[in-house]
PDB file of C-alpha atoms in Angstrom:
ATOM      1  CA  MET C 671      42.566  84.159 108.230  1.00  0.00           C
ATOM      2  CA  THR C 672      42.034  86.069 104.968  1.00  0.00           C
ATOM      3  CA  PRO C 673      40.952  89.734 105.015  1.00  0.00           C
ATOM      4  CA  LEU C 674      37.464  88.749 103.806  1.00  0.00           C
ATOM      5  CA  ALA C 675      37.135  86.062 106.470  1.00  0.00           C
ATOM      6  CA  GLY C 676      38.216  88.588 109.091  1.00  0.00           C
ATOM      7  CA  LEU C 677      35.419  90.919 108.005  1.00  0.00           C
ATOM      8  CA  LEU C 678      32.603  88.426 107.470  1.00  0.00           C
ATOM      9  CA  ALA C 679      33.472  85.648 109.919  1.00  0.00           C
ATOM     10  CA  PRO C 680      35.500  87.226 112.736  1.00  0.00           C
ATOM     11  CA  ASP C 681      34.348  84.523 115.179  1.00  0.00           C
ATOM     12  CA  GLY C 682      34.979  81.694 112.722  1.00  0.00           C
ATOM     13  CA  THR C 683      31.409  81.277 111.359  1.00  0.00           C
ATOM     14  CA  LEU C 684      29.832  82.854 108.272  1.00  0.00           C
ATOM     15  CA  ARG C 685      26.272  83.971 109.045  1.00  0.00           C
ATOM     16  CA  ALA C 686      24.434  84.479 105.774  1.00  0.00           C
ATOM     17  CA  ALA C 687      20.937  85.931 105.582  1.00  0.00           C
ATOM     18  CA  ILE C 688      18.782  83.832 103.236  1.00  0.00           C
ATOM     19  CA  ASN C 689      15.426  85.193 102.044  1.00  0.00           C
ATOM     20  CA  THR C 690      13.262  82.093 101.595  1.00  0.00           C
ATOM     21  CA  GLY C 691      10.436  84.246 100.212  1.00  0.00           C
ATOM     22  CA  ASN C 692      12.313  84.712  96.927  1.00  0.00           C
ATOM     23  CA  LYS C 693      11.680  81.422  95.124  1.00  0.00           C
ATOM     24  CA  ALA C 694      13.770  82.516  92.151  1.00  0.00           C
ATOM     25  CA  LEU C 695      16.890  82.349  94.316  1.00  0.00           C
ATOM     26  CA  VAL C 696      15.989  79.977  97.153  1.00  0.00           C
ATOM     27  CA  GLN C 697      14.140  76.680  97.161  1.00  0.00           C
ATOM     28  CA  GLU C 698      13.491  74.392 100.121  1.00  0.00           C
ATOM     29  CA  ASP C 699      13.490  70.619  99.733  1.00  0.00           C
ATOM     30  CA  GLY C 700      12.822  68.673 102.898  1.00  0.00           C
ATOM     31  CA  GLY C 701      14.615  71.257 105.008  1.00  0.00           C
ATOM     32  CA  HIS C 702      17.563  71.472 102.592  1.00  0.00           C
ATOM     33  CA  LEU C 703      18.118  74.846 100.932  1.00  0.00           C
ATOM     34  CA  THR C 704      18.867  74.875  97.219  1.00  0.00           C
ATOM     35  CA  GLY C 705      19.076  77.628  94.600  1.00  0.00           C
ATOM     36  CA  VAL C 706      21.501  80.377  93.700  1.00  0.00           C
ATOM     37  CA  SER C 707      21.676  82.178  97.068  1.00  0.00           C
ATOM     38  CA  PRO C 708      22.360  79.059  99.190  1.00  0.00           C
ATOM     39  CA  ALA C 709      24.866  77.822  96.591  1.00  0.00           C
ATOM     40  CA  LEU C 710      26.787  81.096  96.736  1.00  0.00           C
ATOM     41  CA  ALA C 711      26.655  81.129 100.537  1.00  0.00           C
ATOM     42  CA  ARG C 712      28.095  77.606 100.709  1.00  0.00           C
ATOM     43  CA  ARG C 713      30.738  78.442  98.119  1.00  0.00           C
ATOM     44  CA  LEU C 714      31.775  81.569 100.050  1.00  0.00           C
ATOM     45  CA  ALA C 715      32.025  79.674 103.346  1.00  0.00           C
ATOM     46  CA  GLU C 716      34.177  77.014 101.676  1.00  0.00           C
ATOM     47  CA  GLU C 717      36.460  79.665 100.203  1.00  0.00           C
ATOM     48  CA  LEU C 718      36.782  81.372 103.589  1.00  0.00           C
ATOM     49  CA  GLY C 719      37.420  78.027 105.302  1.00  0.00           C
ATOM     50  CA  VAL C 720      34.653  78.486 107.878  1.00  0.00           C
ATOM     51  CA  PRO C 721      31.310  76.799 108.600  1.00  0.00           C
ATOM     52  CA  LEU C 722      28.134  78.364 107.220  1.00  0.00           C
ATOM     53  CA  GLU C 723      25.210  79.324 109.444  1.00  0.00           C
ATOM     54  CA  PRO C 724      22.173  80.304 107.322  1.00  0.00           C
ATOM     55  CA  VAL C 725      19.947  82.918 108.959  1.00  0.00           C
ATOM     56  CA  LEU C 726      16.521  82.441 107.412  1.00  0.00           C
ATOM     57  CA  TYR C 727      14.026  85.219 106.695  1.00  0.00           C
ATOM     58  CA  PRO C 728      10.558  85.134 105.092  1.00  0.00           C
ATOM     59  CA  GLY C 729      11.124  88.381 103.168  1.00  0.00           C
ATOM     60  CA  ALA C 730      13.776  90.900 102.154  1.00  0.00           C
ATOM     61  CA  GLY C 731      12.360  93.713 104.266  1.00  0.00           C
ATOM     62  CA  LYS C 732      13.156  91.822 107.454  1.00  0.00           C
ATOM     63  CA  VAL C 733      16.711  91.127 106.241  1.00  0.00           C
ATOM     64  CA  VAL C 734      17.341  94.836 105.736  1.00  0.00           C
ATOM     65  CA  ALA C 735      15.713  95.683 109.070  1.00  0.00           C
ATOM     66  CA  ASP C 736      18.271  93.442 110.808  1.00  0.00           C
ATOM     67  CA  ALA C 737      21.283  94.883 108.993  1.00  0.00           C
ATOM     68  CA  GLN C 738      22.549  96.678 112.091  1.00  0.00           C
ATOM     69  CA  ALA C 739      21.576  93.955 114.565  1.00  0.00           C
ATOM     70  CA  GLY C 740      24.711  91.845 114.140  1.00  0.00           C
ATOM     71  CA  VAL C 741      22.836  88.631 113.311  1.00  0.00           C
ATOM     72  CA  TRP C 742      24.240  88.312 109.761  1.00  0.00           C
ATOM     73  CA  THR C 743      27.277  89.626 107.903  1.00  0.00           C
ATOM     74  CA  VAL C 744      26.388  88.797 104.299  1.00  0.00           C
ATOM     75  CA  ALA C 745      23.045  88.708 102.519  1.00  0.00           C
ATOM     76  CA  PHE C 746      21.482  88.292  99.080  1.00  0.00           C
ATOM     77  CA  LEU C 747      19.269  91.265  98.259  1.00  0.00           C
ATOM     78  CA  ALA C 748      17.796  93.292  95.444  1.00  0.00           C
ATOM     79  CA  VAL C 749      19.755  96.465  94.774  1.00  0.00           C
ATOM     80  CA  ASP C 750      17.792  99.573  95.664  1.00  0.00           C
ATOM     81  CA  PRO C 751      19.033 103.069  96.610  1.00  0.00           C
ATOM     82  CA  ALA C 752      16.466 103.198  99.428  1.00  0.00           C
ATOM     83  CA  ARG C 753      18.439 100.474 101.229  1.00  0.00           C
ATOM     84  CA  GLU C 754      21.908 101.990 100.877  1.00  0.00           C
ATOM     85  CA  ASP C 755      21.769 103.727 104.256  1.00  0.00           C
ATOM     86  CA  ARG C 756      21.783 100.269 105.859  1.00  0.00           C
ATOM     87  CA  VAL C 757      23.546  97.914 103.435  1.00  0.00           C
ATOM     88  CA  ALA C 758      26.291  98.091 100.809  1.00  0.00           C
ATOM     89  CA  PHE C 759      25.895  96.124  97.568  1.00  0.00           C
ATOM     90  CA  THR C 760      28.105  94.353  95.085  1.00  0.00           C
ATOM     91  CA  ARG C 761      27.228  94.573  91.410  1.00  0.00           C
ATOM     92  CA  PRO C 762      24.238  92.327  90.554  1.00  0.00           C
ATOM     93  CA  TYR C 763      25.044  88.703  89.783  1.00  0.00           C
ATOM     94  CA  VAL C 764      21.546  87.987  88.384  1.00  0.00           C
ATOM     95  CA  THR C 765      18.435  89.924  87.478  1.00  0.00           C
ATOM     96  CA  ILE C 766      14.973  88.541  88.164  1.00  0.00           C
ATOM     97  CA  ASP C 767      11.545  89.352  86.740  1.00  0.00           C
ATOM     98  CA  THR C 768       8.716  90.527  88.952  1.00  0.00           C
ATOM     99  CA  THR C 769       5.074  90.654  87.909  1.00  0.00           C
ATOM    100  CA  TYR C 770       1.517  90.210  89.196  1.00  0.00           C
ATOM    101  CA  ALA C 771      -0.919  87.381  89.719  1.00  0.00           C
ATOM    102  CA  VAL C 772      -4.494  88.525  89.170  1.00  0.00           C
ATOM    103  CA  ARG C 773      -7.913  86.936  89.295  1.00  0.00           C
ATOM    104  CA  PRO C 774      -9.452  85.454  86.126  1.00  0.00           C
ATOM    105  CA  GLY C 775     -11.170  88.234  84.198  1.00  0.00           C
ATOM    106  CA  GLY C 776      -9.019  90.861  85.912  1.00  0.00           C
ATOM    107  CA  PRO C 777      -6.355  93.113  84.365  1.00  0.00           C
ATOM    108  CA  ALA C 778      -4.792  91.568  81.263  1.00  0.00           C
ATOM    109  CA  THR C 779      -1.445  93.395  81.348  1.00  0.00           C
ATOM    110  CA  VAL C 780       0.941  94.738  83.964  1.00  0.00           C
ATOM    111  CA  GLU C 781       0.051  98.289  82.910  1.00  0.00           C
ATOM    112  CA  ASP C 782      -3.688  97.626  83.378  1.00  0.00           C
ATOM    113  CA  VAL C 783      -3.218  96.858  87.072  1.00  0.00           C
ATOM    114  CA  ASP C 784      -2.547 100.498  87.942  1.00  0.00           C
ATOM    115  CA  ARG C 785      -6.073 101.818  87.760  1.00  0.00           C
ATOM    116  CA  ALA C 786      -8.599 103.242  90.180  1.00  0.00           C
ATOM    117  CA  GLY C 787     -10.486 100.635  92.157  1.00  0.00           C
ATOM    118  CA  VAL C 788      -7.745  97.969  91.961  1.00  0.00           C
ATOM    119  CA  THR C 789      -6.085  96.769  95.161  1.00  0.00           C
ATOM    120  CA  ILE C 790      -2.552  95.330  94.925  1.00  0.00           C
ATOM    121  CA  LEU C 791      -1.116  93.132  97.647  1.00  0.00           C
ATOM    122  CA  SER C 792       2.634  93.458  98.147  1.00  0.00           C
ATOM    123  CA  ALA C 793       5.353  92.343 100.555  1.00  0.00           C
ATOM    124  CA  ALA C 794       6.562  95.264 102.659  1.00  0.00           C
ATOM    125  CA  GLY C 795      10.186  96.190 102.020  1.00  0.00           C
ATOM    126  CA  SER C 796      10.643  93.928  98.987  1.00  0.00           C
ATOM    127  CA  ALA C 797      12.269  95.330  95.854  1.00  0.00           C
ATOM    128  CA  TYR C 798       9.002  95.234  93.933  1.00  0.00           C
ATOM    129  CA  ASP C 799       7.225  96.917  96.851  1.00  0.00           C
ATOM    130  CA  LEU C 800       9.742  99.768  96.697  1.00  0.00           C
ATOM    131  CA  HIS C 801       9.128  99.925  92.935  1.00  0.00           C
ATOM    132  CA  LEU C 802       5.365 100.117  93.504  1.00  0.00           C
ATOM    133  CA  ASP C 803       5.836 102.958  95.991  1.00  0.00           C
ATOM    134  CA  LYS C 804       7.498 104.975  93.241  1.00  0.00           C
ATOM    135  CA  SER C 805       5.392 103.963  90.246  1.00  0.00           C
ATOM    136  CA  ILE C 806       1.759 103.274  91.209  1.00  0.00           C
ATOM    137  CA  ARG C 807      -0.489 106.274  90.633  1.00  0.00           C
ATOM    138  CA  HIS C 808      -4.091 105.021  90.736  1.00  0.00           C
ATOM    139  CA  ALA C 809      -4.349 101.574  92.380  1.00  0.00           C
ATOM    140  CA  ALA C 810      -4.218 101.030  96.131  1.00  0.00           C
ATOM    141  CA  VAL C 811      -1.240  99.084  97.515  1.00  0.00           C
ATOM    142  CA  VAL C 812      -1.761  96.996 100.667  1.00  0.00           C
ATOM    143  CA  LYS C 813       1.391  95.710 102.326  1.00  0.00           C
ATOM    144  CA  ALA C 814       1.770  92.272 103.917  1.00  0.00           C
ATOM    145  CA  GLU C 815       4.675  91.279 106.144  1.00  0.00           C
ATOM    146  CA  SER C 816       6.241  88.836 103.656  1.00  0.00           C
ATOM    147  CA  PRO C 817       5.776  87.451 100.124  1.00  0.00           C
ATOM    148  CA  GLY C 818       4.153  84.334 101.526  1.00  0.00           C
ATOM    149  CA  ALA C 819       1.722  86.400 103.588  1.00  0.00           C
ATOM    150  CA  SER C 820       0.731  88.532 100.590  1.00  0.00           C
ATOM    151  CA  MET C 821      -0.029  85.412  98.537  1.00  0.00           C
ATOM    152  CA  ASP C 822      -1.940  83.849 101.448  1.00  0.00           C
ATOM    153  CA  ARG C 823      -4.139  86.923 101.644  1.00  0.00           C
ATOM    154  CA  PHE C 824      -4.720  86.881  97.887  1.00  0.00           C
ATOM    155  CA  LEU C 825      -5.752  83.213  98.071  1.00  0.00           C
ATOM    156  CA  ALA C 826      -8.100  84.097 100.920  1.00  0.00           C
ATOM    157  CA  GLY C 827      -9.923  86.514  98.601  1.00  0.00           C
ATOM    158  CA  GLU C 828      -8.256  89.829  99.437  1.00  0.00           C
ATOM    159  CA  GLY C 829      -7.180  92.217  96.708  1.00  0.00           C
ATOM    160  CA  ASP C 830      -7.325  92.151  92.928  1.00  0.00           C
ATOM    161  CA  ALA C 831      -3.637  91.496  92.262  1.00  0.00           C
ATOM    162  CA  VAL C 832      -0.564  90.351  94.154  1.00  0.00           C
ATOM    163  CA  ALA C 833       2.923  91.494  93.191  1.00  0.00           C
ATOM    164  CA  GLY C 834       5.893  89.171  93.416  1.00  0.00           C
ATOM    165  CA  VAL C 835       8.930  87.517  91.930  1.00  0.00           C
ATOM    166  CA  ARG C 836       7.739  85.577  88.886  1.00  0.00           C
ATOM    167  CA  ALA C 837       9.263  82.320  90.144  1.00  0.00           C
ATOM    168  CA  SER C 838       7.574  82.739  93.539  1.00  0.00           C
ATOM    169  CA  LEU C 839       4.197  83.426  91.945  1.00  0.00           C
ATOM    170  CA  ALA C 840       4.632  80.442  89.624  1.00  0.00           C
ATOM    171  CA  ALA C 841       5.537  78.167  92.523  1.00  0.00           C
ATOM    172  CA  ARG C 842       2.404  79.225  94.405  1.00  0.00           C
ATOM    173  CA  PHE C 843      -0.204  79.664  91.666  1.00  0.00           C
ATOM    174  CA  THR C 844       0.645  77.448  88.690  1.00  0.00           C
ATOM    175  CA  GLY C 845      -2.311  75.122  88.239  1.00  0.00           C
ATOM    176  CA  ASP C 846      -4.569  77.277  90.435  1.00  0.00           C
ATOM    177  CA  ALA C 847      -7.697  78.214  88.484  1.00  0.00           C
ATOM    178  CA  GLY C 848      -8.215  81.218  90.750  1.00  0.00           C
ATOM    179  CA  ALA C 849      -5.052  83.057  89.687  1.00  0.00           C
ATOM    180  CA  VAL C 850      -3.525  84.215  86.397  1.00  0.00           C
ATOM    181  CA  ILE C 851       0.149  85.225  86.266  1.00  0.00           C
ATOM    182  CA  LEU C 852       0.586  88.168  83.917  1.00  0.00           C
ATOM    183  CA  PRO C 853       3.181  87.709  81.167  1.00  0.00           C
ATOM    184  CA  GLY C 854       4.713  91.185  81.291  1.00  0.00           C
ATOM    185  CA  ALA C 855       7.380  92.386  83.709  1.00  0.00           C
ATOM    186  CA  LEU C 856       6.594  94.737  86.572  1.00  0.00           C
ATOM    187  CA  ALA C 857      10.342  95.336  86.974  1.00  0.00           C
ATOM    188  CA  ALA C 858      13.618  93.555  86.279  1.00  0.00           C
ATOM    189  CA  VAL C 859      15.423  93.592  89.613  1.00  0.00           C
ATOM    190  CA  GLY C 860      19.178  93.250  90.070  1.00  0.00           C
ATOM    191  CA  GLN C 861      20.135  90.810  92.824  1.00  0.00           C
ATOM    192  CA  ALA C 862      23.452  91.351  94.599  1.00  0.00           C
ATOM    193  CA  MET C 863      25.404  90.260  97.620  1.00  0.00           C
ATOM    194  CA  ALA C 864      25.179  92.766 100.439  1.00  0.00           C
ATOM    195  CA  VAL C 865      26.829  93.553 103.759  1.00  0.00           C
ATOM    196  CA  PRO C 866      25.916  95.941 106.585  1.00  0.00           C
ATOM    197  CA  VAL C 867      27.278  99.414 105.834  1.00  0.00           C
ATOM    198  CA  ALA C 868      29.829  99.025 108.633  1.00  0.00           C
ATOM    199  CA  LEU C 869      31.414  96.225 106.574  1.00  0.00           C
ATOM    200  CA  ARG C 870      31.373  98.041 103.219  1.00  0.00           C
ATOM    201  CA  GLU C 871      35.119  97.442 102.745  1.00  0.00           C
ATOM    202  CA  ALA C 872      34.177  93.803 102.070  1.00  0.00           C
ATOM    203  CA  VAL C 873      32.287  94.757  98.886  1.00  0.00           C
ATOM    204  CA  PRO C 874      35.275  94.762  96.469  1.00  0.00           C
ATOM    205  CA  LEU C 875      36.420  91.407  97.867  1.00  0.00           C
ATOM    206  CA  LEU C 876      32.937  89.972  97.424  1.00  0.00           C
ATOM    207  CA  GLY C 877      32.963  91.337  93.893  1.00  0.00           C
ATOM    208  CA  ASP C 878      36.128  89.351  93.216  1.00  0.00           C
ATOM    209  CA  PHE C 879      34.464  86.265  94.713  1.00  0.00           C
ATOM    210  CA  LEU C 880      31.449  86.663  92.422  1.00  0.00           C
ATOM    211  CA  ALA C 881      33.714  87.131  89.406  1.00  0.00           C
ATOM    212  CA  ARG C 882      35.436  83.832  90.188  1.00  0.00           C
ATOM    213  CA  ALA C 883      32.116  82.049  90.705  1.00  0.00           C
ATOM    214  CA  ARG C 884      30.781  83.405  87.436  1.00  0.00           C
ATOM    215  CA  GLY C 885      33.961  82.678  85.511  1.00  0.00           C
ATOM    216  CA  GLU C 886      33.846  79.041  86.616  1.00  0.00           C
ATOM    217  CA  GLY C 887      30.202  78.724  85.529  1.00  0.00           C
ATOM    218  CA  MET C 888      28.995  78.192  89.086  1.00  0.00           C
ATOM    219  CA  ILE C 889      26.213  80.808  88.973  1.00  0.00           C
ATOM    220  CA  GLU C 890      24.858  79.575  85.646  1.00  0.00           C
ATOM    221  CA  ALA C 891      24.947  75.970  86.896  1.00  0.00           C
ATOM    222  CA  ALA C 892      23.065  76.924  90.077  1.00  0.00           C
ATOM    223  CA  ILE C 893      20.364  78.654  88.014  1.00  0.00           C
ATOM    224  CA  GLU C 894      19.971  75.632  85.738  1.00  0.00           C
ATOM    225  CA  ALA C 895      19.842  73.232  88.677  1.00  0.00           C
ATOM    226  CA  SER C 896      17.147  75.292  90.409  1.00  0.00           C
ATOM    227  CA  GLY C 897      14.828  75.315  87.406  1.00  0.00           C
ATOM    228  CA  ALA C 898      13.688  78.820  88.393  1.00  0.00           C
ATOM    229  CA  LYS C 899      12.285  80.989  85.609  1.00  0.00           C
ATOM    230  CA  GLY C 900      12.921  84.642  84.872  1.00  0.00           C
ATOM    231  CA  LEU C 901      16.593  84.807  85.907  1.00  0.00           C
ATOM    232  CA  THR C 902      19.242  86.434  83.727  1.00  0.00           C
ATOM    233  CA  ILE C 903      22.975  86.804  84.275  1.00  0.00           C
ATOM    234  CA  PRO C 904      23.859  90.466  83.530  1.00  0.00           C
ATOM    235  CA  ASP C 905      26.470  91.409  80.974  1.00  0.00           C
ATOM    236  CA  ARG C 906      29.862  91.974  82.510  1.00  0.00           C
TER     237      ARG C 906
END
């Protein structure tokens, strides 16, 4: 057993937390998971020589909340200092755009959303929710339990805007006359592999794994195959 396998799969199974609420990185097709995060999880399990057990979550906040519960040993999360007391991150392997969907006739730019009288729906604990906590000065932010829940509530008539990953908003609202996805970026969020802080010694080894995957074109190929918009591979 390799040192990385000993850290991440001590019982012979790799348990990877997969956030299905982030449609830029995860897509579901008839129960089969596709996208960058599942592709990396499968690639890591193959390299470690162990079976993969995906642990599915509807949002990133719940992944972080379980970091000390022992139900997963590797995850795919947005880098944020507010999470570093619970998880340790590699360098980002992609960045993703986040923005808003608004109602027709509503704010025309990302900047216009932050004004008195506007209510923003957000997914509690997501990277863009943490960004809103630090940046919104005038609008009211109402937190839902997951990205899907925030978009459900927006569709039901609640709020004036809903924040989210651009690809997730596009998957939900493209073709919907009741929603307009704003063209600007709320934030560009770095997405990394993460482990519970107790396993932080695995981070350099995961960094080497990501470097191999990137060098072989695997990450770029997974992005192209997913068709997700708003993803960028950072400069080395």
